[in-house]
Short mmCIF file of C-alpha atoms in Angstrom, two decimals:
data_model
loop_
_atom_site.label_atom_id
_atom_site.label_comp_id
_atom_site.label_asym_id
_atom_site.label_seq_id
_atom_site.Cartn_x
_atom_site.Cartn_y
_atom_site.Cartn_z
CA MET A 1 86.14 117.56 34.58
CA LYS A 2 83.78 116.42 37.29
CA ARG A 3 83.03 117.54 40.78
CA LEU A 4 83.61 115.00 43.53
CA GLU A 5 80.32 113.99 45.13
CA GLY A 6 79.84 114.83 48.79
CA THR A 7 80.44 117.94 50.79
CA LYS A 8 83.98 118.70 49.67
CA GLU A 9 84.42 121.06 46.69
CA LEU A 10 86.94 119.06 44.69
CA TYR A 11 87.18 118.90 40.91
CA ILE A 12 88.77 116.00 39.09
CA GLU A 13 90.05 116.52 35.57
CA HIS A 14 91.41 113.82 33.29
CA VAL A 15 93.71 114.88 30.45
CA PRO A 16 94.21 111.94 28.10
CA GLY A 17 96.51 111.23 25.21
CA LEU A 18 99.31 113.77 25.57
CA SER A 19 102.96 113.06 24.82
CA ASP A 20 105.48 113.96 27.54
CA GLU A 21 106.23 117.21 25.74
CA GLN A 22 102.55 118.13 25.32
CA MET A 23 101.92 117.24 28.95
CA SER A 24 104.68 119.53 30.25
CA LEU A 25 103.34 122.33 28.03
CA HIS A 26 99.81 121.79 29.36
CA VAL A 27 101.04 121.76 32.97
CA THR A 28 103.05 124.95 32.46
CA ARG A 29 100.16 126.82 30.88
CA HIS A 30 97.64 125.64 33.46
CA LEU A 31 99.86 126.01 36.53
CA PRO A 32 99.84 129.84 36.84
CA ARG A 33 96.04 129.75 37.09
CA ARG A 34 96.11 127.35 40.02
CA LEU A 35 99.11 129.02 41.68
CA ALA A 36 97.03 132.21 41.72
CA ALA A 37 94.53 130.26 43.84
CA GLY A 38 96.99 128.57 46.21
CA ASN A 39 99.85 126.11 46.58
CA VAL A 40 100.37 123.24 44.17
CA ILE A 41 101.91 119.77 44.30
CA MET A 42 102.98 117.93 41.15
CA LEU A 43 103.65 114.20 41.26
CA HIS A 44 106.35 112.72 39.07
CA ASP A 45 108.65 109.70 39.29
CA ARG A 46 111.72 111.88 38.63
CA PRO A 47 111.04 115.24 40.34
CA ALA A 48 114.44 116.79 39.58
CA VAL A 49 114.11 116.04 35.87
CA PHE A 50 110.52 117.30 35.77
CA LEU A 51 111.52 120.48 37.63
CA ALA A 52 114.15 121.19 34.96
CA VAL A 53 111.58 120.66 32.20
CA ILE A 54 109.00 122.86 33.93
CA ARG A 55 111.59 125.61 34.58
CA LYS A 56 112.53 125.71 30.91
CA ARG A 57 108.88 125.80 29.84
CA TRP A 58 108.11 128.41 32.53
CA MET A 59 110.69 130.80 31.09
CA HIS A 60 109.24 130.15 27.64
CA VAL A 61 105.71 131.05 28.84
CA ILE A 62 107.07 134.24 30.45
CA ARG A 63 108.63 135.18 27.09
CA GLU A 64 105.28 134.46 25.38
CA ILE A 65 103.54 136.85 27.77
CA GLU A 66 106.26 139.46 27.27
CA ARG A 67 105.65 139.20 23.52
CA GLU A 68 101.91 139.63 24.10
CA ARG A 69 102.63 142.72 26.20
CA ALA A 70 104.97 144.15 23.57
CA SER A 71 102.38 143.66 20.83
CA THR A 72 99.56 145.61 22.46
CA LEU A 73 99.06 149.36 22.77
CA ASP A 74 96.14 148.91 25.16
CA ARG A 75 97.43 150.34 28.45
CA GLN A 76 95.13 148.29 30.65
CA LYS A 77 96.04 145.07 28.87
CA ARG A 78 99.74 145.90 29.21
CA LEU A 79 99.31 146.41 32.95
CA GLN A 80 97.45 143.12 33.29
CA LEU A 81 100.18 141.27 31.43
CA GLU A 82 102.91 142.98 33.50
CA ARG A 83 101.15 141.81 36.64
CA GLU A 84 101.00 138.29 35.23
CA ILE A 85 104.75 138.33 34.43
CA ALA A 86 105.59 139.62 37.92
CA HIS A 87 103.57 136.84 39.53
CA MET A 88 105.12 134.17 37.33
CA LYS A 89 108.62 135.36 38.17
CA ALA A 90 107.84 135.36 41.90
CA TYR A 91 106.58 131.77 42.21
CA ARG A 92 109.09 129.37 43.78
CA PHE A 93 109.47 125.65 43.08
CA SER A 94 111.14 122.85 45.01
CA THR A 95 111.55 119.08 45.00
CA LYS A 96 111.96 118.92 48.80
CA PRO A 97 108.86 118.31 50.97
CA SER A 98 110.61 120.13 53.84
CA GLU A 99 110.36 123.38 51.85
CA VAL A 100 106.56 123.33 51.80
CA GLU A 101 106.31 126.57 53.82
CA ARG A 102 108.85 128.39 51.63
CA VAL A 103 107.62 127.63 48.11
CA GLU A 104 104.36 127.74 46.17
CA ALA A 105 104.94 124.60 44.08
CA LEU A 106 106.38 121.24 45.08
CA ILE A 107 107.36 118.46 42.68
CA LEU A 108 107.43 115.17 44.56
CA GLU A 109 107.30 111.42 44.19
CA PRO A 110 103.95 109.88 45.17
CA TYR A 111 105.33 108.17 48.28
CA GLU A 112 106.39 111.58 49.65
CA VAL A 113 102.77 112.76 49.59
CA LEU A 114 100.62 109.69 50.30
CA GLY A 115 100.12 109.36 54.03
CA SER A 116 102.01 112.59 54.75
CA GLY A 117 100.55 115.73 56.26
CA LEU A 118 101.09 117.69 53.04
CA ARG A 119 98.09 119.65 51.77
CA CYS A 120 97.60 121.69 48.61
CA LEU A 121 94.88 123.35 46.57
CA SER A 122 95.89 121.64 43.33
CA LEU A 123 97.51 118.28 42.70
CA TYR A 124 98.87 117.42 39.25
CA VAL A 125 99.37 113.69 38.69
CA THR A 126 101.74 113.27 35.74
CA ILE A 127 102.45 109.55 36.12
CA PRO A 128 100.14 106.50 36.09
CA MET A 129 98.62 105.73 39.47
CA ARG A 130 96.12 103.17 40.69
CA ASP A 131 92.54 104.21 41.44
CA GLU A 132 92.93 103.59 45.17
CA GLN A 133 96.05 105.80 45.19
CA LEU A 134 94.16 108.56 43.36
CA GLU A 135 91.35 108.23 45.87
CA ALA A 136 93.86 108.53 48.73
CA LEU A 137 95.37 111.62 47.10
CA THR A 138 92.04 113.47 47.32
CA LEU A 139 92.64 113.66 51.09
CA HIS A 140 95.64 115.91 50.39
CA VAL A 141 93.63 118.44 48.36
CA MET A 142 91.91 121.35 50.11
CA GLU A 143 88.82 123.24 48.86
CA PRO A 144 88.12 124.45 46.24
CA GLY A 145 90.57 121.86 45.01
CA LEU A 146 91.66 120.37 41.73
CA LEU A 147 93.04 116.92 41.04
CA MET A 148 94.48 117.00 37.52
CA ILE A 149 95.23 113.52 36.17
CA TYR A 150 97.32 113.13 33.01
CA GLU A 151 96.66 109.83 31.26
CA LYS A 152 98.91 108.32 28.63
CA MET B 1 83.15 101.12 37.49
CA THR B 2 86.36 102.03 39.28
CA ALA B 3 86.56 103.45 42.78
CA ILE B 4 87.52 106.91 41.54
CA SER B 5 84.71 107.07 39.00
CA VAL B 6 82.21 106.10 41.70
CA LEU B 7 83.55 109.01 43.73
CA GLU B 8 83.14 111.40 40.81
CA GLY B 9 79.55 110.35 40.28
CA ALA B 10 78.15 108.65 37.19
CA VAL B 11 76.38 111.71 35.80
CA ASP B 12 77.30 115.33 36.33
CA ARG B 13 75.00 117.77 34.58
CA ALA B 14 76.36 120.91 36.22
CA THR B 15 77.12 123.91 34.04
CA VAL B 16 79.56 126.74 34.75
CA PRO B 17 80.43 130.07 33.11
CA CYS B 18 83.68 130.33 31.13
CA ILE B 19 85.58 133.45 32.25
CA ILE B 20 87.23 133.74 28.82
CA CYS B 21 84.35 133.47 26.29
CA GLN B 22 81.53 134.06 28.84
CA SER B 23 79.60 131.00 27.59
CA THR B 24 77.77 128.67 29.95
CA ILE B 25 79.40 125.29 29.52
CA PRO B 26 79.02 121.77 30.95
CA LEU B 27 81.46 121.09 33.77
CA ARG B 28 82.86 118.13 31.81
CA VAL B 29 84.37 120.49 29.19
CA ALA B 30 85.59 123.04 31.75
CA THR B 31 88.85 123.41 33.61
CA ALA B 32 89.26 124.94 37.07
CA GLY B 33 91.52 127.98 37.15
CA SER B 34 92.02 130.66 39.78
CA LEU B 35 89.34 132.02 42.13
CA HIS B 36 86.81 134.83 42.06
CA ALA B 37 87.42 137.66 44.53
CA ASP B 38 84.83 136.13 46.87
CA GLY B 39 86.62 132.75 46.88
CA ARG B 40 84.38 130.97 44.37
CA GLN B 41 86.03 128.70 41.84
CA ALA B 42 86.42 130.19 38.33
CA PHE B 43 86.34 128.07 35.16
CA ALA B 44 87.23 128.25 31.50
CA CYS B 45 86.60 126.01 28.50
CA ARG B 46 89.29 123.35 28.34
CA ALA B 47 89.74 124.09 24.64
CA HIS B 48 91.06 127.61 25.35
CA ILE B 49 94.32 126.27 26.76
CA LYS B 50 95.32 125.38 23.20
CA GLU B 51 94.85 129.01 22.10
CA ARG B 52 97.98 130.54 23.62
CA SER B 53 97.06 134.21 23.33
CA THR B 54 93.37 133.76 24.29
CA TRP B 55 94.34 131.73 27.35
CA ILE B 56 97.00 134.14 28.60
CA ILE B 57 95.07 137.36 28.00
CA GLY B 58 91.74 135.93 29.20
CA TRP B 59 93.07 134.84 32.58
CA ALA B 60 95.33 137.89 33.02
CA HIS B 61 92.27 140.11 32.49
CA PHE B 62 90.11 138.06 34.86
CA GLU B 63 92.70 137.94 37.65
CA ALA B 64 93.46 141.66 37.43
CA ASP B 65 89.70 142.34 37.75
CA GLN B 66 89.41 140.06 40.77
CA GLU B 67 92.42 141.73 42.43
CA GLU B 68 90.79 145.13 41.89
CA LEU B 69 87.54 143.83 43.39
CA ARG B 70 89.39 142.48 46.45
CA ASP B 71 91.17 145.83 46.90
CA PHE B 72 87.85 147.66 46.58
CA VAL B 73 86.15 145.44 49.17
CA GLN B 74 89.08 145.88 51.59
CA LEU B 75 88.99 149.66 51.11
CA SER B 76 85.21 149.76 51.61
CA GLU B 77 85.45 147.67 54.77
CA GLY B 78 88.14 150.02 56.07
CA TYR B 79 85.99 153.05 55.25
CA TYR B 80 82.87 151.77 57.03
#
């Protein structure tokens, strides 16, 4: 990961060499961390399909955390994990840009974001995009922002 | 060099603390997660994401601490 030069606090992370399945797992594990910071946009060429994949994975991660909670007797750790589960269950997802005010995570096609007024704290790019498009996407990321780029 | 790599800068020697293992690590092996209570960016080693339990518990612990800190600051501000 690198920090974008200049005055804006923007971090750019490249994640190379993941299969589609590994990529969706990585996104789902990383996403709660960035949702805790602010709203997120994910770019995909088939948002509805990707939403279904992420939903399935999301429920799986919640079950993983529930198992972690069940396996500890440490009261403080149990409370922390319960808080994490509550947050994960509360986050809302959509594939419609018009729902930006209602949800915490949007899954969109690149053309729906580029040149639009949409802003987010984290942008996950899950499909190949040209350098000039990636550069243009940085304008849609607020501070302290993250541009996560998955590379095949 | 591509446009985006020019933007990122050729060399980035910055180091950041990992909130999971507490090590000081180069930014290039870190990932940006949630925020500290004061709004600063928090980081962890990228490798931790592969360790399911370490990743989940580490961040859950960190975020609960930050929430407590925020609550404490709000209470203190209300008191004074």
